[in-house]
Coordinates of N, CA and C in Angstrom, one line a residue:
X258 N 0.9 -1.1 0.4 CA 0.1 0.1 0.1 C 0.8 1.2 0.0
X259 N 0.4 2.3 -1.0 CA 1.4 3.5 -1.0 C 1.2 4.1 0.3
X260 N 2.0 5.4 0.6 CA 1.8 6.1 2.0 C 0.3 6.7 1.4
X261 N 0.2 7.5 0.1 CA -1.1 8.3 0.0 C -2.6 7.7 0.3
X262 N -2.1 5.9 0.1 CA -3.4 5.4 0.3 C -3.6 5.5 1.7
X263 N -2.8 4.7 2.1 CA -2.7 4.9 3.7 C -2.7 6.0 4.5
X264 N -3.3 7.3 4.0 CA -3.6 8.4 4.6 C -2.2 8.7 5.5
X265 N -0.8 8.4 5.0 CA 0.2 9.0 5.4 C 1.0 9.6 4.3
X266 N 1.6 11.0 4.3 CA 1.9 12.0 3.7 C 3.9 12.2 4.2
X267 N 4.8 12.2 3.2 CA 6.0 12.9 3.3 C 6.3 12.5 4.7
X268 N 7.1 10.9 4.6 CA 8.1 10.4 5.3 C 7.3 10.2 6.8
X269 N 6.3 10.2 6.7 CA 5.3 9.2 7.7 C 4.7 10.1 8.5
X270 N 4.5 11.5 8.1 CA 3.7 12.6 9.0 C 1.9 12.1 8.4
X271 N 1.8 12.2 9.7 CA -0.1 12.1 9.3 C -0.5 12.7 9.4
X272 N -1.6 12.7 8.1 CA -2.4 13.4 7.4 C -4.0 13.5 7.8
X273 N -5.0 13.8 8.5 CA -5.9 13.3 8.3 C -7.1 14.0 6.9
X274 N -7.3 13.4 6.6 CA -8.3 13.9 5.4 C -9.7 14.3 5.6
X275 N -9.9 14.1 7.0 CA -12.0 14.1 7.1 C -12.3 15.3 6.8
X276 N -11.4 16.5 7.1 CA -11.6 18.0 6.9 C -11.7 18.6 5.4
X277 N -10.8 17.9 4.9 CA -10.3 18.5 3.2 C -10.9 18.0 2.1
X278 N -11.3 18.9 0.9 CA -12.1 18.8 -0.1 C -11.0 17.5 -1.0
X279 N -11.7 16.6 -1.5 CA -11.5 15.6 -2.4 C -10.5 16.1 -3.8
X280 N -9.6 16.1 -3.7 CA -8.7 17.0 -5.1 C -9.5 16.3 -6.6
X281 N -9.5 17.3 -7.7 CA -10.0 16.8 -8.8 C -8.9 16.2 -9.6
X282 N -7.4 16.0 -9.0 CA -6.0 15.4 -9.8 C -5.3 15.1 -8.5
X283 N -5.0 14.1 -8.6 CA -4.1 13.5 -8.0 C -2.4 13.3 -7.9
X284 N -2.3 13.8 -9.0 CA -0.7 14.0 -9.6 C -0.7 15.5 -10.2
X285 N 0.2 16.6 -10.3 CA 0.2 18.0 -11.0 C 1.4 18.2 -11.1
X286 N 1.8 19.2 -12.3 CA 2.8 19.4 -12.5 C 2.7 21.1 -12.2
X287 N 2.8 21.9 -11.6 CA 2.5 23.6 -11.3 C 4.4 23.9 -11.8
X288 N 3.8 24.9 -12.8 CA 5.0 25.3 -13.6 C 4.8 26.8 -13.5
X289 N 5.9 27.2 -12.7 CA 5.6 29.1 -12.3 C 7.0 29.5 -12.9
X290 N 6.8 30.8 -12.8 CA 8.2 31.7 -14.0 C 9.0 32.2 -12.6
X291 N 10.4 32.0 -13.3 CA 11.4 32.6 -11.7 C 10.8 34.2 -11.8
X292 N 10.1 35.3 -12.4 CA 10.2 36.5 -12.4 C 8.9 36.3 -10.8
X293 N 7.8 35.0 -11.1 CA 7.1 34.8 -10.0 C 7.5 35.1 -8.5
X294 N 8.9 34.8 -8.4 CA 9.6 34.6 -7.1 C 10.4 35.9 -6.9
X295 N 9.8 37.1 -7.5 CA 11.1 38.3 -7.4 C 10.4 39.1 -6.4
X296 N 8.7 38.8 -6.5 CA 7.6 40.2 -5.6 C 8.0 41.6 -6.6
X297 N 7.9 41.9 -5.2 CA 8.1 44.1 -5.8 C 8.9 43.9 -6.4
X298 N 10.1 43.3 -6.1 CA 11.9 43.5 -6.8 C 12.1 43.2 -8.1
X299 N 12.7 44.1 -8.7 CA 13.4 43.9 -10.3 C 13.9 42.8 -10.8
X300 N 15.0 41.9 -9.6 CA 15.2 40.9 -9.4 C 15.8 40.1 -8.5
X301 N 16.3 39.2 -8.7 CA 16.4 38.0 -7.7 C 15.2 37.7 -7.0
X302 N 15.8 36.8 -5.9 CA 14.8 36.4 -4.8 C 13.8 37.3 -3.9
X303 N 12.4 37.4 -3.6 CA 11.7 37.7 -2.4 C 11.7 36.6 -1.4
X304 N 12.2 36.5 -0.2 CA 11.9 35.2 0.4 C 10.8 35.6 0.9
X305 N 9.6 36.6 1.0 CA 8.4 36.4 1.4 C 8.0 36.1 0.6
X306 N 7.8 36.3 -0.8 CA 7.2 36.4 -2.3 C 7.5 34.3 -2.2
X307 N 8.4 33.7 -2.3 CA 9.0 32.4 -2.0 C 7.9 31.8 -0.8
X308 N 8.4 32.4 0.5 CA 7.3 31.8 1.0 C 5.5 31.8 0.9
X309 N 5.4 32.4 0.9 CA 3.7 32.2 0.3 C 3.2 31.5 -0.9
X310 N 4.1 31.5 -1.8 CA 4.1 30.3 -3.0 C 3.9 29.0 -2.2
X311 N 5.1 28.7 -1.5 CA 5.3 27.3 -0.5 C 3.6 27.0 0.4
X312 N 3.4 28.0 1.1 CA 2.3 28.2 1.6 C 1.0 27.5 0.8
X313 N 1.3 28.1 -0.4 CA -0.1 27.5 -1.4 C 0.4 26.0 -2.2
X314 N 1.3 25.5 -2.0 CA 2.1 24.0 -2.8 C 1.7 23.4 -1.6
X315 N 1.8 24.0 -0.6 CA 1.7 22.9 1.3 C 0.3 22.6 1.1
X316 N -0.6 23.7 1.0 CA -2.4 23.9 0.8 C -2.7 22.5 -0.1
X317 N -1.6 22.4 -0.9 CA -2.5 21.3 -1.9 C -2.1 19.7 -1.9
X318 N -0.5 19.9 -0.7 CA -0.3 19.2 -1.1 C -0.7 17.7 0.6
X319 N -1.1 19.2 1.3 CA -2.3 18.6 2.1 C -3.5 18.1 1.9
X320 N -4.3 18.5 0.5 CA -4.8 17.4 0.3 C -4.6 15.9 -0.3
X321 N -3.4 15.6 -0.3 CA -2.8 14.3 -0.8 C -2.5 14.9 -2.2
X322 N -2.4 15.3 -2.8 CA -1.8 15.5 -4.3 C -0.7 15.1 -4.2
X323 N -0.3 15.0 -5.2 CA 1.4 14.3 -5.8 C 1.9 15.4 -6.5
X324 N 3.2 16.6 -6.2 CA 3.2 17.4 -6.7 C 4.7 17.7 -7.3
X325 N 4.6 17.7 -8.6 CA 5.7 17.9 -9.3 C 5.8 19.9 -9.8
X326 N 7.3 20.0 -9.4 CA 7.3 21.4 -9.7 C 8.3 21.5 -11.0
X327 N 8.5 22.9 -11.7 CA 9.4 23.7 -12.6 C 9.3 24.9 -12.5
X328 N 10.4 25.3 -12.2 CA 10.3 27.1 -11.7 C 11.5 27.8 -13.0
X329 N 11.0 28.6 -13.8 CA 11.7 29.4 -14.2 C 13.1 30.0 -13.4
X330 N 13.6 30.3 -14.7 CA 15.2 30.7 -14.6 C 15.1 32.9 -14.4
X331 N 14.3 33.3 -14.7 CA 14.2 34.7 -15.2 C 14.5 36.0 -14.6
X332 N 14.2 35.2 -13.4 CA 14.5 36.4 -12.0 C 16.2 36.5 -11.7
X333 N 16.7 35.7 -12.6 CA 18.3 35.9 -12.6 C 18.8 35.7 -13.2
X334 N 18.4 35.0 -14.4 CA 19.1 35.1 -16.0 C 18.3 34.4 -16.8
X335 N 18.6 35.3 -17.9 CA 17.4 34.4 -18.8 C 18.1 34.0 -20.0
X336 N 18.4 33.1 -20.6 CA 19.2 32.8 -21.8 C 19.0 33.7 -23.3
X337 N 17.8 33.5 -23.5 CA 17.0 35.0 -24.6 C 17.8 35.8 -24.5
X338 N 17.6 36.2 -23.4 CA 18.1 38.1 -23.3 C 19.9 38.0 -23.4
X339 N 20.1 37.3 -22.7 CA 21.9 36.9 -22.9 C 22.3 36.6 -24.0
X340 N 21.7 35.8 -25.1 CA 22.2 36.0 -26.7 C 22.1 36.8 -27.3
X341 N 21.1 37.8 -26.9 CA 20.5 38.7 -27.6 C 21.2 39.9 -27.2
X342 N 22.3 40.2 -26.4 CA 23.2 40.8 -26.5 C 24.5 40.3 -26.7
X343 N 24.8 39.3 -27.3 CA 25.9 39.0 -27.9 C 26.5 37.7 -27.1
X344 N 26.0 37.2 -26.2 CA 26.4 35.8 -25.7 C 26.1 34.3 -26.6
X345 N 26.8 33.8 -27.0 CA 26.7 32.8 -27.9 C 25.7 31.8 -27.2
X346 N 24.7 31.5 -27.4 CA 23.4 31.2 -27.2 C 23.1 30.1 -26.0
X347 N 24.4 28.9 -26.5 CA 24.0 27.9 -25.7 C 24.6 27.9 -24.4
X348 N 25.9 29.0 -24.5 CA 26.4 29.0 -22.9 C 25.5 30.1 -22.4
X349 N 24.5 30.8 -23.1 CA 23.5 31.5 -22.1 C 22.6 31.1 -21.8
X350 N 22.4 29.8 -22.6 CA 21.3 28.7 -21.9 C 21.7 28.2 -20.8
X351 N 22.9 27.5 -21.1 CA 23.5 27.1 -19.6 C 23.1 27.5 -18.5
X352 N 23.6 29.0 -18.6 CA 23.8 29.9 -17.5 C 21.8 30.3 -16.9
X353 N 21.4 29.5 -18.2 CA 19.7 29.9 -17.8 C 19.7 28.8 -16.7
X354 N 19.9 27.7 -17.0 CA 19.9 26.5 -16.7 C 20.2 26.7 -15.1
X355 N 21.2 26.9 -15.1 CA 21.7 27.4 -13.8 C 21.2 28.1 -12.6
X356 N 20.9 29.2 -13.4 CA 19.6 29.8 -12.4 C 18.3 29.5 -12.0
X357 N 18.1 27.9 -12.5 CA 16.7 27.5 -12.0 C 17.1 26.6 -11.0
X358 N 18.6 26.4 -10.8 CA 18.8 25.1 -10.0 C 18.6 26.0 -8.3
X359 N 19.0 27.5 -8.8 CA 19.1 28.4 -7.5 C 17.5 28.8 -6.5
X360 N 16.9 28.6 -8.0 CA 15.3 28.7 -7.4 C 14.5 27.8 -7.2
X361 N 15.2 26.4 -7.4 CA 14.8 25.3 -7.0 C 14.9 24.8 -5.3
X362 N 16.4 25.3 -5.4 CA 16.8 25.1 -4.1 C 16.2 26.2 -2.7
X363 N 15.7 27.5 -3.4 CA 15.5 28.4 -2.6 C 13.7 27.8 -2.2
X364 N 12.8 27.4 -3.4 CA 11.5 27.2 -3.1 C 11.5 25.4 -1.9
X365 N 12.7 24.6 -2.2 CA 13.2 23.2 -1.2 C 12.5 24.1 0.0
X366 N 13.9 24.9 0.4 CA 14.1 25.1 1.6 C 13.2 26.0 2.4
X367 N 11.7 26.5 1.7 CA 10.9 27.0 2.4 C 9.8 26.0 2.5
X368 N 9.7 25.4 1.5 CA 8.7 24.2 1.3 C 9.2 23.2 2.8
X369 N 10.6 22.7 3.2 CA 10.8 22.2 4.0 C 10.5 23.0 5.4
X370 N 10.6 24.1 5.5 CA 10.7 24.9 6.1 C 8.9 24.9 6.8
X371 N 8.3 24.8 6.1 CA 7.0 24.0 6.5 C 6.4 22.6 6.7
X372 N 7.4 21.8 6.5 CA 7.1 20.6 6.9 C 7.3 19.6 5.5
X373 N 6.8 20.1 4.7 CA 6.7 19.6 3.2 C 8.3 18.8 2.7
X374 N 8.2 17.8 3.1 CA 9.4 17.1 2.3 C 9.7 17.0 0.8
X375 N 10.7 17.6 0.3 CA 10.8 18.1 -1.2 C 12.4 17.6 -1.5
X376 N 12.2 17.2 -2.7 CA 13.7 17.0 -3.6 C 13.9 18.0 -4.6
X377 N 14.7 17.8 -5.0 CA 15.6 18.9 -6.0 C 16.1 18.3 -7.2
X378 N 15.7 18.0 -8.2 CA 16.4 16.8 -9.4 C 17.1 17.5 -10.3
X379 N 17.8 17.8 -10.6 CA 18.1 18.7 -11.7 C 18.7 17.5 -12.8
X380 N 18.2 18.0 -14.3 CA 18.7 17.6 -15.3 C 20.4 17.6 -15.8
X381 N 21.1 18.5 -15.3 CA 22.4 18.4 -15.3 C 23.3 18.2 -13.5
X382 N 23.7 16.9 -13.7 CA 24.2 16.6 -12.4 C 25.0 17.4 -11.7
X383 N 24.6 17.6 -10.3 CA 25.6 18.0 -9.3 C 25.0 17.9 -8.1
X384 N 26.0 17.1 -8.0 CA 25.6 15.9 -6.8 C 25.6 16.6 -5.4
X385 N 26.4 17.2 -5.3 CA 26.5 17.9 -3.5 C 25.5 18.5 -3.7
X386 N 24.5 19.4 -4.7 CA 23.1 20.2 -4.1 C 22.0 19.6 -4.7
X387 N 21.8 18.1 -5.5 CA 20.6 17.7 -5.9 C 20.8 16.8 -6.3
X388 N 19.8 16.1 -6.5 CA 19.6 14.4 -7.4 C 19.6 14.9 -8.5
X389 N 20.2 13.5 -9.4 CA 20.1 13.7 -10.8 C 19.0 13.4 -11.6
X390 N 18.5 13.7 -12.5 CA 17.2 13.1 -12.3 C 17.5 11.6 -13.3
X391 N 16.3 10.8 -12.4 CA 16.7 9.5 -12.6 C 15.0 9.1 -12.7
X392 N 14.1 8.8 -13.6 CA 12.8 8.9 -13.5 C 12.0 8.3 -12.8
X393 N 12.3 6.7 -12.5 CA 11.8 5.6 -11.3 C 12.0 6.4 -9.9
X394 N 13.2 6.5 -9.6 CA 13.2 7.4 -8.3 C 12.7 8.6 -8.3
X395 N 12.0 9.5 -9.2 CA 11.3 10.5 -9.0 C 10.2 10.2 -8.7
X396 N 9.6 9.1 -9.4 CA 8.1 8.8 -9.3 C 8.3 8.1 -8.1
X397 N 9.4 7.4 -7.4 CA 8.9 7.1 -5.7 C 9.2 7.7 -4.8
X398 N 9.8 8.8 -5.4 CA 9.6 10.2 -4.4 C 8.3 10.8 -4.3
X399 N 7.7 11.0 -5.2 CA 6.2 11.1 -5.2 C 5.2 10.2 -4.9
X400 N 5.0 8.9 -5.0 CA 4.5 7.9 -4.1 C 4.6 7.7 -2.3
X401 N 5.9 8.3 -2.2 CA 6.2 8.9 -0.7 C 5.6 10.3 0.1
X402 N 4.9 10.9 -1.4 CA 4.2 12.2 -0.8 C 5.3 13.0 -0.9
X403 N 6.3 13.4 -1.4 CA 7.8 14.2 -1.5 C 7.2 15.3 -2.2
X404 N 7.3 16.3 -2.7 CA 7.2 17.3 -3.9 C 8.7 17.4 -4.4
X405 N 8.6 17.3 -6.0 CA 9.7 17.0 -6.4 C 10.0 18.2 -7.5
X406 N 11.1 19.0 -7.4 CA 11.0 20.5 -8.4 C 11.9 19.9 -8.9
X407 N 11.9 19.8 -10.4 CA 12.5 19.7 -11.6 C 13.0 20.9 -12.1
X408 N 14.7 20.8 -11.6 CA 15.6 21.8 -12.3 C 16.3 21.6 -13.2
X409 N 17.0 22.8 -13.8 CA 17.9 22.8 -15.2 C 17.2 22.2 -16.5
X410 N 16.1 22.3 -16.7 CA 15.4 22.5 -17.7 C 15.5 21.3 -18.2
X411 N 15.4 20.7 -19.6 CA 15.8 19.6 -19.7 C 17.5 18.8 -20.0
X412 N 18.1 19.7 -19.5 CA 19.5 19.7 -19.6 C 20.1 20.3 -21.2
X413 N 19.4 20.7 -22.0 CA 19.4 21.2 -23.4 C 19.6 22.7 -23.3
X414 N 20.6 22.7 -24.5 CA 20.0 24.1 -24.8 C 18.8 24.2 -25.6
X415 N 18.4 25.7 -26.1 CA 17.2 25.7 -27.0 C 15.5 25.2 -26.7
X416 N 15.7 24.3 -25.1 CA 14.3 24.4 -24.7 C 14.0 25.2 -23.4
X417 N 12.9 25.6 -23.3 CA 12.4 26.4 -22.1 C 11.9 25.7 -21.2
X418 N 12.1 25.9 -20.1 CA 11.2 25.6 -18.8 C 9.6 24.9 -19.0
X419 N 9.1 26.1 -20.0 CA 7.8 25.5 -20.7 C 7.8 24.0 -20.8
X420 N 8.7 23.8 -21.8 CA 9.1 22.2 -22.5 C 9.1 21.6 -21.5
X421 N 10.6 21.9 -20.4 CA 11.1 20.7 -19.3 C 10.1 20.3 -18.6
X422 N 9.0 21.2 -18.2 CA 7.6 21.1 -17.5 C 6.8 19.9 -18.1
X423 N 6.5 20.4 -19.4 CA 5.4 19.4 -20.2 C 6.2 18.4 -20.4
X424 N 7.7 17.7 -20.7 CA 8.4 16.8 -20.9 C 8.0 15.8 -19.6
X425 N 8.5 16.9 -17.9 CA 8.4 15.8 -16.8 C 7.1 15.7 -16.4
X426 N 5.9 16.7 -16.6 CA 4.9 15.8 -16.2 C 4.0 14.8 -17.0
X427 N 4.6 14.6 -18.6 CA 4.2 13.3 -19.4 C 5.2 12.4 -18.9
X428 N 6.5 12.2 -18.2 CA 7.6 11.6 -17.6 C 6.8 10.6 -16.2
X429 N 6.3 11.9 -15.9 CA 5.9 11.4 -14.0 C 4.5 11.2 -14.2
X430 N 3.6 11.3 -15.6 CA 2.2 10.7 -15.3 C 1.4 11.4 -14.3
X431 N 1.8 12.8 -14.7 CA 1.1 14.0 -14.1 C -0.2 14.0 -15.1
X432 N -1.4 13.9 -14.2 CA -2.9 14.2 -14.8 C -3.2 15.7 -15.2
X433 N -2.5 16.7 -15.3 CA -2.3 18.2 -15.8 C -1.4 18.7 -15.0
X434 N -0.9 19.9 -15.9 CA 0.0 21.2 -15.7 C -1.1 22.2 -15.5
X435 N -0.5 22.6 -14.2 CA -0.5 24.0 -13.7 C 0.4 25.2 -13.5
X436 N -0.3 25.8 -14.7 CA 0.5 27.5 -15.2 C -0.3 28.6 -14.2
X437 N 0.8 28.6 -13.3 CA 0.9 30.0 -12.2 C 1.2 31.2 -13.0
X438 N 0.1 32.2 -13.3 CA 0.5 33.7 -14.2 C 0.4 34.5 -12.9
X439 N 0.7 36.1 -13.6 CA -0.1 37.2 -13.2 C -1.6 37.5 -13.1
X440 N -2.1 36.7 -14.6 CA -3.7 37.0 -15.0 C -4.6 35.4 -14.4
X441 N -5.6 35.9 -14.5 CA -6.5 34.6 -14.1 C -7.2 33.7 -14.9
X442 N -6.3 33.6 -16.0 CA -6.8 32.5 -17.2 C -5.9 33.2 -18.5
X443 N -6.8 32.4 -19.7 CA -5.7 33.0 -20.9 C -6.9 34.1 -21.7
X444 N -6.4 35.2 -21.6 CA -6.9 36.3 -22.7 C -7.1 36.1 -23.9
X445 N -8.5 36.6 -25.1 CA -8.2 37.0 -26.6 C -7.2 38.2 -26.7
X446 N -6.8 39.2 -26.1 CA -5.6 39.8 -25.9 C -4.9 40.4 -24.5
X447 N -4.3 41.2 -24.3 CA -3.3 41.4 -23.0 C -4.3 42.1 -21.9
X448 N -4.8 41.4 -21.1 CA -5.9 42.0 -20.3 C -5.4 43.4 -19.8
X449 N -4.1 43.5 -19.6 CA -3.2 44.5 -18.2 C -3.3 45.7 -19.4
X450 N -2.8 45.6 -20.9 CA -3.1 46.3 -22.1 C -4.5 47.2 -22.3
X451 N -4.9 45.9 -22.5 CA -6.5 46.3 -23.0 C -7.9 45.5 -21.8
X452 N -8.4 46.8 -21.3 CA -9.4 46.3 -20.3 C -10.4 45.6 -21.1
X453 N -10.6 45.8 -22.4 CA -12.1 44.8 -22.7 C -11.4 43.6 -23.4
X454 N -10.3 42.7 -23.1 CA -10.0 41.8 -23.2 C -11.3 40.3 -22.5
X455 N -11.0 39.4 -23.3 CA -12.1 38.7 -23.1 C -10.9 37.4 -22.6
X456 N -11.8 36.5 -21.3 CA -10.9 35.3 -20.5 C -11.9 34.3 -21.3
X457 N -11.1 33.3 -21.5 CA -11.5 32.1 -22.2 C -11.7 30.9 -20.9
X458 N -13.2 30.5 -20.7 CA -13.3 29.4 -20.1 C -12.3 27.9 -20.4
X459 N -11.9 27.9 -21.4 CA -11.5 26.5 -22.4 C -11.0 27.2 -23.6
X460 N -10.3 26.7 -24.0 CA -9.8 26.9 -26.1 C -8.7 25.6 -25.9
X461 N -8.6 25.6 -27.6 CA -7.8 24.5 -27.6 C -6.7 24.4 -27.8
X462 N -5.8 23.1 -27.9 CA -4.4 23.2 -28.4 C -3.8 24.2 -29.5
X463 N -4.9 23.9 -30.2 CA -4.4 24.0 -31.6 C -4.8 25.9 -31.7
X464 N -5.9 26.3 -31.5 CA -6.1 27.4 -30.8 C -5.3 28.3 -30.5
X465 N -4.3 27.7 -29.7 CA -3.4 28.4 -28.7 C -2.1 28.7 -29.9
X466 N -1.8 28.2 -30.7 CA -1.0 27.8 -31.4 C -1.2 28.9 -32.8
X467 N -2.9 28.3 -33.4 CA -2.6 29.4 -34.3 C -3.2 30.9 -34.1
X468 N -3.6 31.3 -32.9 CA -3.5 32.4 -32.6 C -2.5 33.2 -31.6
X469 N -1.7 32.4 -31.6 CA -0.4 33.2 -30.5 C -0.6 33.3 -29.2
X470 N -1.3 32.9 -28.1 CA -2.4 32.8 -27.0 C -1.5 33.3 -26.1
X471 N 0.1 32.9 -26.4 CA 0.9 32.7 -25.5 C 1.0 32.0 -23.7
X472 N 0.4 30.9 -24.2 CA 0.4 30.5 -23.0 C 1.4 29.5 -22.7
X473 N 2.3 29.5 -23.2 CA 3.6 28.7 -23.1 C 3.8 28.8 -24.9
X474 N 5.6 28.4 -24.5 CA 5.8 28.7 -26.4 C 5.5 26.9 -27.0
X475 N 5.4 27.0 -28.0 CA 4.7 26.0 -29.1 C 5.4 24.8 -29.2
X476 N 6.1 24.6 -28.7 CA 6.9 23.1 -28.5 C 5.9 22.5 -27.0
X477 N 6.0 23.5 -26.4 CA 5.7 23.3 -25.2 C 4.1 22.5 -25.4
X478 N 3.1 23.2 -25.8 CA 2.3 23.2 -26.1 C 1.7 22.0 -27.3
X479 N 2.7 21.6 -28.3 CA 3.0 20.5 -28.9 C 2.6 19.2 -28.3
X480 N 3.7 19.3 -27.2 CA 3.7 18.2 -26.5 C 2.7 17.9 -26.0
X481 N 1.9 19.1 -25.4 CA 0.9 19.1 -24.4 C -0.3 17.9 -25.4
X482 N -0.4 18.3 -26.7 CA -1.4 18.5 -27.2 C -1.2 16.5 -27.6
X483 N 0.1 16.1 -28.0 CA 0.4 15.3 -28.7 C -0.1 14.2 -27.2
X484 N -0.1 14.4 -26.3 CA 0.3 13.4 -25.6 C -1.4 13.6 -24.3
X485 N -2.4 14.9 -25.0 CA -3.9 14.8 -24.4 C -3.3 15.2 -22.7
X486 N -2.3 16.3 -22.5 CA -2.4 16.6 -21.3 C -2.6 18.0 -20.9
X487 N -4.1 18.2 -20.0 CA -4.8 19.5 -20.4 C -3.8 20.6 -19.2
X488 N -3.8 21.7 -20.0 CA -2.8 22.9 -18.9 C -3.8 23.8 -18.2
X489 N -3.9 24.0 -16.8 CA -4.8 24.8 -16.1 C -3.8 26.2 -16.0
X490 N -4.4 27.4 -16.7 CA -4.3 28.7 -16.3 C -4.5 29.0 -15.5
X491 N -4.1 29.8 -14.1 CA -4.7 30.4 -13.3 C -3.5 31.5 -12.7
X492 N -4.1 32.6 -11.5 CA -3.6 33.7 -11.1 C -2.5 33.0 -9.6
X493 N -1.5 32.9 -10.2 CA -0.8 32.7 -8.2 C -0.6 33.7 -7.8
X494 N -1.1 34.9 -8.1 CA -1.5 35.9 -7.4 C -2.6 36.0 -6.5
X495 N -3.4 35.0 -6.3 CA -4.6 35.3 -6.0 C -4.5 34.2 -4.6
X496 N -4.5 34.5 -3.2 CA -4.4 33.1 -2.2 C -5.7 32.5 -2.3
X497 N -4.8 31.1 -1.8 CA -5.5 30.0 -2.4 C -6.4 30.0 -3.4
X498 N -5.5 29.8 -5.1 CA -5.9 29.7 -6.0 C -5.3 28.5 -6.4
X499 N -4.6 28.2 -5.9 CA -4.1 27.0 -6.8 C -4.7 25.3 -6.1
X500 N -5.0 26.2 -4.7 CA -5.7 24.5 -4.3 C -7.2 24.6 -4.3
X501 N -8.0 26.0 -4.3 CA -9.3 26.3 -5.3 C -10.1 25.8 -6.3
X502 N -8.7 25.7 -7.0 CA -8.7 24.7 -8.9 C -9.3 23.5 -8.6
X503 N -8.3 23.0 -7.5 CA -8.3 21.7 -7.3 C -9.5 20.8 -6.4
X504 N -10.3 21.9 -5.8 CA -11.4 21.7 -5.0 C -12.6 21.9 -5.9
X505 N -11.9 22.1 -7.2 CA -13.1 22.5 -7.8 C -14.1 23.8 -8.5
X506 N -13.4 24.6 -7.3 CA -13.5 26.3 -7.6 C -12.7 27.1 -8.0
X507 N -12.8 28.4 -8.2 CA -11.6 29.3 -8.6 C -12.2 29.6 -10.2
X508 N -11.1 30.5 -10.5 CA -10.7 31.2 -12.1 C -10.1 30.8 -12.7
X509 N -9.8 30.2 -13.9 CA -9.4 29.8 -14.8 C -9.6 29.3 -15.9
X510 N -8.5 29.2 -16.7 CA -8.7 28.8 -18.1 C -8.2 27.6 -18.4
X511 N -8.8 26.5 -19.0 CA -8.6 24.8 -19.3 C -8.2 24.9 -20.8
X512 N -6.6 24.6 -21.4 CA -6.4 24.2 -22.6 C -6.5 23.0 -22.8
X513 N -6.7 22.3 -23.5 CA -6.9 20.9 -24.0 C -8.0 20.8 -25.0
X514 N -8.4 19.6 -25.8 CA -8.6 18.9 -26.2 C -10.5 19.1 -26.3

């Protein structure tokens, strides 16, 4: 019997399910940008913001949901910007991958400070600070109730963390990708610049690609489409939003067939 099935989560910590809503998914991927960790700062990490996001993750973990995470690195270094300024693209992308490891370690620290056992798993081996990516080991961590944060993208240049999140979600047999953003779904135009923008409740993969709606990059959307993996776009700034959607409430857009 697995730890989840026996009502035990994270290294033997007892968890009662009597007062918790039943989640709509049992294993999910949460994808957030590195910029989400900046808070009001223009660069780097804002510890209170990291703590707040960790609290959101914990609230879902407490429901018995198995959670994978991928965090971008744009708050520290963005490979595309580096290459645009004359840096060789492959080198710039590897630097961006290292930035994602830093963010993953920060989130691990915040989660474990809340009592949530967490593993950082890197596509680039760096044994002193995190585990190398081994799929079966990662699956076992999830079964034991540990949050798995996948860092360093796919380990290859020219691939974004959006693509890495979709790849890992498929490998881990996640039931959905939750894309945390600054807005509460997918709109037909930028809602920040256009107050008349209309939010979609549901949109197809093909419409996202054809209309360039900017949910994720094209390769990530295509990979999700080919494996029929739904993408839930929601606001990471709304307190309780992540848990609310898994409880069948909240405002979001579902990208799928």
